[in-house]
Amino acid sequence: MLPDINKIKGIHPGAILKREIKKRGLKNKDLALMLDEHAQTISAILKEKRSVNPKLSIRLGKQLGVEEDYFMLLQASYDVKKAYQETSKKLFPNLKSIRKAIFWDTDFDKIDWLKNKRAIIKRVFERGNELEISEILNFYGTADVRHEISSIGSSYLDSFSKNVAKYLH
């Protein structure tokens, strides 16, 4: 039986399909015949070199006893994860402008600058100097920084209210 989709989000459908046909004792060619699909197409999907399309997802679902959109949802989840990884690799502030000491408790080289936006903004506004705060404002944009700071809560605002007032008003 195929795993719950929520547990395998972000995994290429080919990897799940490969595991499933192995469990069932099938060969790529057997699956291709059952689906009325080219063996090369199935092979490319299993090698994660090709995507699953909606029509194939329907046929796979019927053949393997899952919802028709199971493999399409897996594909979409994989595509989103891949795009996010590509985006997060490209998007980061000028790291020469930010001291690693501000993030003493974190592996600086592994910071996800998009995913941890609120914590980063909070930390830089609490402990950063003028150059670091300016870099964060340039990177995230004043509107996003203003939004994140307003979401932090008033108890934290007191600790860096001078920096907030100076840069955001």
N, CA and C of each residue as an Amber inpcrd file, in Angstrom:
protein
   507
   0.8450000  -1.1870000   0.0000000   0.0000000   0.0000000   0.0000000
   0.8860000   1.2460000   0.0000000   0.5020000   2.2090000  -0.7700000
   1.2650000   3.4490000  -0.8650000   1.1070000   4.2770000   0.4110000
   2.1650000   5.0110000   0.7990000   2.1080000   5.8050000   2.0400000
   1.1740000   7.0040000   1.9250000   0.7540000   7.4890000   3.0860000
  -0.0630000   8.6970000   3.1510000   0.7120000   9.8380000   2.5100000
   0.0630000  10.5530000   1.6370000   0.7290000  11.6090000   0.8590000
   1.3330000  12.6860000   1.7480000   0.7150000  12.9790000   2.8890000
   1.2460000  14.0170000   3.7720000   2.5930000  13.6370000   4.3770000
   2.8870000  12.3570000   4.4380000   4.1490000  11.8980000   5.0050000
   5.2840000  11.9250000   3.9980000   4.9640000  12.0230000   2.7200000
   6.0110000  11.9410000   1.6840000   6.0370000  13.1650000   0.7760000
   5.3940000  14.2340000   1.1950000   5.4050000  15.4600000   0.3920000
   6.8280000  15.8880000   0.0980000   7.0550000  16.3220000  -1.1140000
   8.3650000  16.8160000  -1.5100000   9.2600000  15.7440000  -2.1160000
   8.8160000  14.5020000  -2.1070000   9.5860000  13.4100000  -2.7040000
   9.1070000  13.2210000  -4.1400000  10.0310000  12.9870000  -5.0510000
   9.6560000  12.7840000  -6.4510000   8.7550000  11.5520000  -6.5580000
   7.6760000  11.6350000  -7.3400000   6.7770000  10.4990000  -7.4840000
   7.4830000   9.2410000  -8.0140000   8.5380000   9.4310000  -8.7880000
   9.2820000   8.2880000  -9.3130000   9.8970000   7.4420000  -8.2140000
  10.3640000   8.0900000  -7.1520000  10.9660000   7.3540000  -6.0350000
   9.9110000   6.5000000  -5.3280000   8.7220000   7.0430000  -5.1600000
   7.6320000   6.3110000  -4.5160000   7.1600000   5.1880000  -5.4290000
   7.0520000   5.4920000  -6.6990000   6.6110000   4.4980000  -7.6690000
   7.6150000   3.3470000  -7.7720000   8.8860000   3.6760000  -7.7630000
   9.9320000   2.6430000  -7.8310000   9.8060000   1.6880000  -6.6430000
   9.6330000   2.2330000  -5.4680000   9.4930000   1.4200000  -4.2600000
   8.2550000   0.5200000  -4.3390000   7.1720000   1.0960000  -4.8470000
   5.9180000   0.3590000  -4.9150000   5.9760000  -0.7890000  -5.9250000
   6.5730000  -0.5630000  -7.0870000   6.6160000  -1.6610000  -8.0680000
   7.5730000  -2.7610000  -7.6100000   8.5950000  -2.3830000  -6.8480000
   9.5040000  -3.3860000  -6.2890000   8.7490000  -4.2480000  -5.2720000
   7.9580000  -3.5940000  -4.4040000   7.1550000  -4.3100000  -3.4150000
   6.2010000  -5.3070000  -4.0740000   5.6650000  -4.8990000  -5.2120000
   4.6780000  -5.7310000  -5.9110000   5.3320000  -6.7470000  -6.8470000
   6.6480000  -6.7230000  -6.9220000   7.3620000  -7.6760000  -7.7710000
   7.1830000  -7.4230000  -9.2600000   6.9610000  -6.1780000  -9.6150000
   6.7750000  -5.8060000 -11.0200000   8.0820000  -5.2900000 -11.6160000
   8.1230000  -5.2890000 -12.9220000   9.2320000  -4.6670000 -13.6450000
   8.6950000  -3.4130000 -14.3150000   9.6010000  -2.5360000 -14.6860000
   9.1980000  -1.2890000 -15.3490000   8.3230000  -1.5820000 -16.5660000
   8.7390000  -2.5740000 -17.3310000   8.0320000  -2.9340000 -18.5590000
   6.6140000  -3.4250000 -18.2560000   6.4730000  -4.1820000 -17.1590000
   5.1490000  -4.6760000 -16.7580000   4.2160000  -3.5150000 -16.4410000
   4.7310000  -2.5670000 -15.6780000   3.9140000  -1.4020000 -15.3130000
   3.5430000  -0.6110000 -16.5620000   4.4920000  -0.4360000 -17.4480000
   4.2240000   0.2970000 -18.6840000   3.1010000  -0.3680000 -19.4810000
   3.1320000  -1.6920000 -19.5800000   2.0800000  -2.4210000 -20.2990000
   0.7250000  -2.2580000 -19.6080000   0.7080000  -2.3460000 -18.2760000
  -0.5430000  -2.2060000 -17.5270000  -1.1460000  -0.8120000 -17.6960000
  -0.2930000   0.1780000 -17.8750000  -0.7470000   1.5600000 -17.9920000
  -0.9360000   2.0040000 -19.4340000  -0.5710000   1.1310000 -20.3740000
  -0.5770000   1.4850000 -21.7900000   0.2770000   2.7380000 -22.0190000
   1.4960000   2.6650000 -21.5020000   2.4540000   3.7830000 -21.5670000
   3.7700000   3.2520000 -22.1110000   4.5570000   4.1220000 -22.6890000
   5.8740000   3.7240000 -23.1930000   6.7820000   3.3570000 -22.0200000
   7.5430000   2.2950000 -22.1830000   8.4730000   1.8480000 -21.1360000
   9.5050000   2.9360000 -20.8380000   9.9030000   3.6830000 -21.8610000
  10.8840000   4.7540000 -21.6650000  10.3320000   5.8600000 -20.7650000
   9.0570000   6.1340000 -20.8940000   8.4230000   7.1570000 -20.0520000
   8.4440000   6.7180000 -18.5930000   8.0500000   5.4850000 -18.3500000
   8.0460000   4.9570000 -16.9830000   9.4680000   4.9510000 -16.4250000
  10.4230000   4.5110000 -17.2410000  11.8190000   4.4680000 -16.8110000
  12.3320000   5.8650000 -16.4460000  11.9920000   6.8600000 -17.2610000
  12.4290000   8.2350000 -16.9860000  11.8100000   8.7630000 -15.6910000
  10.5650000   8.4180000 -15.4270000   9.9160000   8.8380000 -14.1790000
  10.5790000   8.1640000 -12.9940000  10.8640000   6.8750000 -13.1200000
  11.5090000   6.1460000 -12.0280000  12.9050000   6.6800000 -11.7300000
  13.5760000   7.2030000 -12.7520000  14.9150000   7.7790000 -12.5770000
  14.8380000   9.2580000 -12.1860000  13.6150000   9.7510000 -11.9970000
  13.3420000  11.1360000 -11.5970000  13.8380000  12.1440000 -12.6310000
  13.7820000  11.7480000 -13.8860000  14.1880000  12.6330000 -14.9800000
  12.9800000  13.1900000 -15.7260000  11.8080000  12.7440000 -15.3360000
  10.5840000  13.1720000 -15.9920000   9.4850000  13.3190000 -14.9480000
   8.5480000  14.1990000 -15.2290000   7.4280000  14.4560000 -14.3110000
   6.2370000  13.5790000 -14.6470000   5.3710000  13.4130000 -13.6680000
   4.1020000  12.7340000 -13.8740000   3.0980000  13.7790000 -14.3400000
   2.3570000  13.4810000 -15.4020000   1.3320000  14.4080000 -15.8810000
  -0.0400000  13.9530000 -15.3640000  -1.0670000  14.7830000 -15.4790000
  -2.3760000  14.4340000 -14.9250000  -2.9710000  13.1320000 -15.4790000
  -2.8540000  12.8990000 -16.7700000  -3.4340000  11.6800000 -17.3540000
  -2.7420000  10.4330000 -16.8040000  -1.4270000  10.4890000 -16.6770000
  -0.6950000   9.3500000 -16.1360000  -1.0190000   9.1570000 -14.6550000
  -1.2020000  10.2450000 -13.9330000  -1.5670000  10.1610000 -12.5200000
  -2.8940000   9.4200000 -12.3510000  -3.8360000   9.6920000 -13.2200000
  -5.1400000   9.0180000 -13.1610000  -4.9650000   7.5180000 -13.3910000
  -4.1930000   7.1600000 -14.4120000  -3.9940000   5.7390000 -14.7140000
  -3.2030000   5.0400000 -13.6090000  -2.2000000   5.7160000 -13.0750000
  -1.4340000   5.1300000 -11.9620000  -2.3220000   4.9220000 -10.7410000
  -3.1440000   5.9110000 -10.4450000  -4.0460000   5.8210000  -9.3010000
  -4.9830000   4.6380000  -9.4110000  -5.5720000   4.4700000 -10.5770000
  -6.4960000   3.3540000 -10.7890000  -5.7590000   2.0210000 -10.6840000
  -4.5840000   1.9460000 -11.2760000  -3.8280000   0.6980000 -11.2990000
  -3.2930000   0.3130000  -9.9190000  -2.9090000   1.3290000  -9.1300000
  -2.2670000   1.0480000  -7.8370000  -3.2150000   1.2160000  -6.6430000
  -4.4640000   1.5250000  -6.9240000  -5.4690000   1.5790000  -5.8570000
  -5.3890000   2.7900000  -4.9490000  -5.0430000   3.9290000  -5.5270000
  -5.0340000   5.1810000  -4.7590000  -5.8650000   6.2070000  -5.5280000
  -6.0570000   7.3660000  -4.9130000  -6.7970000   8.4440000  -5.5720000
  -6.1270000   8.8000000  -6.9040000  -6.9300000   9.2310000  -7.8430000
  -6.4040000   9.5640000  -9.1740000  -5.4030000  10.7130000  -9.1520000
  -5.5180000  11.5880000  -8.1610000  -4.6110000  12.7370000  -8.1050000
  -3.3940000  12.4990000  -7.2020000  -3.2600000  11.3110000  -6.6600000
  -2.1720000  10.9880000  -5.7250000  -0.8000000  11.3560000  -6.3090000
  -0.4960000  10.8560000  -7.4900000   0.8290000  11.0970000  -8.0720000
   0.9630000  12.5330000  -8.5870000  -0.1500000  13.1300000  -8.9700000
  -0.1060000  14.5280000  -9.4110000   0.1770000  15.4460000  -8.2230000
  -0.4340000  15.1530000  -7.0760000  -0.1750000  15.9430000  -5.8700000
   1.2730000  15.7750000  -5.4160000   1.7790000  14.5450000  -5.5220000
   3.1910000  14.3050000  -5.2070000   4.0920000  15.1240000  -6.1260000
   3.7520000  15.1260000  -7.4050000   4.5570000  15.8690000  -8.3820000
   4.5360000  17.3600000  -8.0650000   3.3470000  17.8760000  -7.7780000
   3.2340000  19.3060000  -7.4590000   4.0300000  19.6460000  -6.2090000
   3.9340000  18.8080000  -5.2010000   4.6690000  19.0280000  -3.9580000
   6.1770000  19.0000000  -4.2100000   6.6180000  18.0570000  -5.0100000
   8.0410000  17.9550000  -5.3650000   8.4910000  19.2090000  -6.1260000
   7.6810000  19.6480000  -7.0740000   8.0310000  20.8320000  -7.8730000
   8.1350000  22.0800000  -7.0000000   7.2170000  22.2160000  -6.0520000
   7.2430000  23.3680000  -5.1430000   8.5010000  23.3180000  -4.2760000
   8.8090000  22.1530000  -3.7350000   9.9990000  22.0070000  -2.8950000
  11.2630000  22.3410000  -3.6810000  11.3370000  21.8570000  -4.9020000
  12.4990000  22.1080000  -5.7560000  12.6320000  23.6070000  -6.0650000
  11.5130000  24.2460000  -6.3950000  11.5310000  25.6850000  -6.6880000
  11.9290000  26.4830000  -5.4560000  11.4210000  26.0820000  -4.2920000
  11.7640000  26.7770000  -3.0540000  13.2620000  26.6680000  -2.7740000
  13.8090000  25.4740000  -2.9590000  15.2380000  25.2710000  -2.7260000
  16.0760000  26.1220000  -3.6720000  15.6620000  26.1990000  -4.9260000
  16.3920000  27.0200000  -5.8910000  16.3030000  28.4920000  -5.5320000
  15.1150000  28.9210000  -5.0960000  14.9110000  30.3170000  -4.7210000
  15.7100000  30.6690000  -3.4810000  15.6740000  29.7940000  -2.4800000
  16.3590000  30.1090000  -1.2290000  17.8760000  30.0760000  -1.3890000
  18.3790000  29.3570000  -2.3800000  19.8230000  29.3640000  -2.6260000
  20.2560000  30.6880000  -3.2310000  19.3750000  31.2860000  -4.0060000
  19.7050000  32.5150000  -4.7050000  19.4350000  33.7610000  -3.8610000
  18.4990000  33.6440000  -2.9610000  18.0820000  34.8180000  -2.2140000
  18.6600000  34.8390000  -0.8130000  19.6260000  35.6700000  -0.6310000
  20.1690000  35.9100000   0.6980000  20.7920000  37.2900000   0.6890000
  20.8530000  37.9050000   1.8460000  21.4120000  39.2570000   1.9070000
  22.9160000  39.2400000   1.6410000  23.4810000  40.4080000   1.5460000
  24.9310000  40.5280000   1.4190000  25.5220000  40.1170000   2.7680000
  26.0530000  38.9180000   2.8140000  26.5250000  38.3550000   4.0790000
  27.7730000  39.0550000   4.6140000  28.4350000  39.8200000   3.7710000
  29.5980000  40.5860000   4.2310000  29.1660000  41.7400000   5.1330000
  27.8840000  42.0860000   5.0390000  27.3610000  43.2010000   5.8410000
  26.7970000  42.7470000   7.1870000  26.7870000  41.4490000   7.4310000
  26.1800000  40.9400000   8.6600000  27.2040000  40.1140000   9.4330000
  27.3990000  40.4850000  10.6960000  28.3430000  39.7520000  11.5450000
  27.7700000  38.3940000  11.9430000  28.5940000  37.3830000  11.8740000
  28.1640000  36.0440000  12.2870000  27.8780000  36.0000000  13.7890000
  28.5040000  36.8700000  14.5300000  28.3420000  36.8810000  15.9870000
  26.8950000  37.1470000  16.4060000  26.1310000  37.8380000  15.5750000
  24.7260000  38.0870000  15.8980000  23.9640000  36.7610000  15.9800000
  24.3930000  35.7980000  15.1890000  23.7390000  34.4830000  15.1340000
  24.6510000  33.4400000  15.7650000  25.1600000  33.7470000  16.9570000
  26.1100000  32.8860000  17.6510000  25.5740000  31.4780000  17.9170000
  24.2570000  31.3560000  18.0420000  23.6490000  30.0840000  18.4130000
  23.1700000  29.2700000  17.2070000  23.5590000  29.7000000  16.0310000
  23.0890000  29.0840000  14.7890000  24.2600000  28.8930000  13.8420000
  24.1920000  27.8470000  13.0160000  25.1940000  27.6810000  11.9640000
  24.8810000  28.7160000  10.8940000  25.6570000  29.7730000  10.8650000
  25.4130000  30.9240000  10.0070000  25.2710000  30.5260000   8.5400000
  26.0730000  29.5610000   8.0960000  26.0670000  29.1550000   6.6930000
  24.8310000  28.3540000   6.3130000  24.0600000  27.9250000   7.2900000
  22.8680000  27.1270000   7.0030000  21.5730000  27.8660000   7.2920000
  21.6620000  29.1530000   7.5470000  20.4530000  29.9330000   7.8170000
  19.6110000  29.9940000   6.5520000  18.3370000  29.6970000   6.6900000
  17.3790000  29.8340000   5.5970000  16.7850000  31.2340000   5.7380000
  17.2670000  32.1450000   4.9260000  16.9300000  33.5590000   5.0550000
  15.4660000  33.8550000   4.7240000  14.8130000  32.9570000   4.0150000
  13.3990000  33.1600000   3.7040000  12.4950000  32.5260000   4.7580000
  12.8170000  31.3300000   5.1400000  11.9850000  30.5850000   6.0810000
  12.0290000  31.1880000   7.4920000  13.1530000  31.7480000   7.8680000
  13.3400000  32.2700000   9.2240000  13.3110000  33.7990000   9.2800000
  12.5800000  34.3710000   8.3710000  12.5600000  35.8340000   8.2250000
  12.2530000  36.5650000   9.5300000  11.2080000  36.1690000  10.2340000
  10.8010000  36.8840000  11.4480000  11.8950000  36.8490000  12.5110000
  12.4720000  35.6710000  12.7430000  13.5260000  35.5380000  13.7530000
  14.7660000  36.3300000  13.3700000  15.0940000  36.3440000  12.0960000
  16.2720000  37.0840000  11.6280000  16.0600000  38.5820000  11.8140000
  14.8980000  39.0540000  11.4100000  14.6030000  40.4850000  11.5590000
  14.6620000  40.8810000  13.0350000  14.0460000  40.0840000  13.8640000
  14.0450000  40.3590000  15.3010000  15.4730000  40.4220000  15.8420000
  16.2620000  39.4270000  15.4910000  17.6460000  39.3520000  15.9870000
  18.4700000  40.5480000  15.5090000  18.3630000  40.8900000  14.2480000
  19.1700000  41.9940000  13.7150000  18.7230000  43.3290000  14.2990000
  17.4310000  43.5200000  14.4750000  16.9750000  44.7730000  15.0680000
  17.3210000  44.8650000  16.5500000  17.4160000  43.7250000  17.2290000
  17.7990000  43.7250000  18.6390000  19.2920000  43.9740000  18.8150000
  20.1180000  43.3110000  17.9900000  21.5570000  43.2750000  18.2430000
  22.4220000  43.8360000  17.1260000  21.8010000  44.1690000  16.0240000
  22.5710000  44.6030000  14.8690000  22.9950000  46.0590000  14.9070000
  23.9930000  46.3570000  14.1050000  24.4190000  47.7440000  13.9590000
  23.7010000  48.3670000  12.7620000  24.0150000  49.6100000  12.4790000
  23.3310000  50.3470000  11.4210000  23.4710000  49.6640000  10.0520000
  24.6610000  49.1890000   9.7410000  24.9120000  48.5230000   8.4570000
  24.0750000  47.2360000   8.3300000  24.0120000  46.4690000   9.4100000
  23.2630000  45.2090000   9.3880000  21.7610000  45.4460000   9.2500000
  21.2730000  46.4340000   9.9580000  19.8480000  46.7580000   9.8680000
  19.5140000  47.2480000   8.4690000  20.3720000  48.0700000   7.9080000
  20.1470000  48.5600000   6.5390000  20.1290000  47.4020000   5.5460000
  21.0220000  46.4430000   5.7200000  21.0710000  45.2940000   4.8210000
  19.7940000  44.4610000   4.9140000  19.3030000  44.2740000   6.1180000
  18.0640000  43.5160000   6.3090000  16.8840000  44.2670000   5.6900000
  16.8580000  45.5650000   5.8510000  15.8000000  46.3730000   5.2260000
  15.8670000  46.2780000   3.7020000  17.0750000  46.3210000   3.1540000
  17.2330000  46.1960000   1.7030000  16.8280000  44.8160000   1.2140000
  17.1940000  43.8010000   1.9710000  16.9230000  42.4280000   1.5560000
  15.4340000  42.0920000   1.6020000  14.7840000  42.3520000   2.7330000
  13.3760000  41.9800000   2.8900000  12.4170000  43.0670000   2.4110000
  12.8710000  44.3080000   2.4150000  12.0030000  45.4290000   2.0720000
  11.3590000  46.0030000   3.3280000  11.1850000  47.2880000   3.3420000
  10.6590000  47.9770000   4.5160000   9.2690000  47.4710000   4.8930000
   8.4240000  47.2330000   3.9000000   7.0470000  46.7850000   4.1900000
   7.0530000  45.4260000   4.8900000   7.8620000  44.4850000   4.4040000
   7.9330000  43.1610000   5.0380000   8.5120000  43.2520000   6.4370000
   9.5310000  44.0700000   6.6150000  10.1400000  44.2190000   7.9420000
   9.1120000  44.8220000   8.8960000   8.4150000  45.8320000   8.4510000
   7.3850000  46.4660000   9.2780000   6.3140000  45.4400000   9.6660000
   5.8900000  44.6350000   8.7150000   4.8730000  43.5980000   8.9750000
   5.3830000  42.5680000   9.9890000   6.5920000  42.0910000   9.7940000
   7.1450000  41.0750000  10.6980000   7.3180000  41.6260000  12.1080000
   7.7700000  42.8500000  12.2220000   7.9550000  43.4570000  13.5500000
   6.6070000  43.6320000  14.2420000   5.5850000  44.0170000  13.4820000
   4.2630000  44.1750000  14.1050000   3.7030000  42.8200000  14.5420000
   4.1540000  41.7320000  13.9120000   3.6970000  40.3840000  14.2740000
   4.4450000  39.8160000  15.4780000   5.5910000  40.3880000  15.8000000
   6.4170000  39.8630000  16.8900000   5.7200000  40.0260000  18.2380000
   5.0810000  41.1450000  18.4410000   4.3890000  41.3690000  19.7190000
   5.0210000  42.5000000  20.4970000   4.2170000  43.1800000  21.2600000
   4.6670000  44.3940000  21.9540000   5.7090000  44.1160000  23.0270000
   5.7120000  42.9390000  23.6370000   6.6870000  42.6630000  24.6970000
   8.1210000  42.6690000  24.1540000   8.2880000  42.2880000  22.9040000
   9.6190000  42.2960000  22.3080000   9.9890000  43.6660000  21.7400000
   8.9920000  44.4350000  21.3820000   9.2670000  45.7130000  20.7360000
  10.0650000  46.6570000  21.6230000   9.8660000  46.5940000  22.9320000
  10.5730000  47.4960000  23.8330000  12.0800000  47.3200000  23.7480000
  12.5310000  46.0860000  23.5400000  13.9710000  45.8190000  23.5330000
  14.6840000  46.4310000  22.3390000  13.9730000  46.7130000  21.2830000
  14.6420000  47.3320000  20.1400000  13.8200000  48.4550000  19.5230000
  13.0350000  49.1290000  20.3550000  12.1380000  50.1690000  19.8490000
  12.8860000  51.3450000  19.2260000  14.0880000  51.6490000  19.7400000
  14.8470000  52.7660000  19.1490000  15.2320000  52.4520000  17.7050000
  15.6950000  51.2130000  17.4540000  16.0530000  50.8250000  16.1030000
  14.8320000  50.7830000  15.1890000  13.7030000  50.3190000  15.7090000
  12.4730000  50.2590000  14.9200000  12.0510000  51.6660000  14.5390000
  12.0160000  52.5240000  15.5330000  11.5710000  53.8940000  15.2750000
  12.5090000  54.5960000  14.3000000  13.7910000  54.4110000  14.4610000
  14.7730000  55.0810000  13.6240000  14.6750000  54.6570000  12.1550000
  14.4500000  53.3600000  11.9050000  14.5100000  52.8460000  10.5440000
  13.1670000  52.6780000   9.8610000  12.1130000  52.6000000  10.5960000
  10.8210000  52.3110000   9.9770000   9.8350000  53.4530000  10.0070000
  10.1870000  54.5640000  10.5680000   9.2300000  55.6790000  10.5920000
   9.7160000  56.8260000   9.7680000
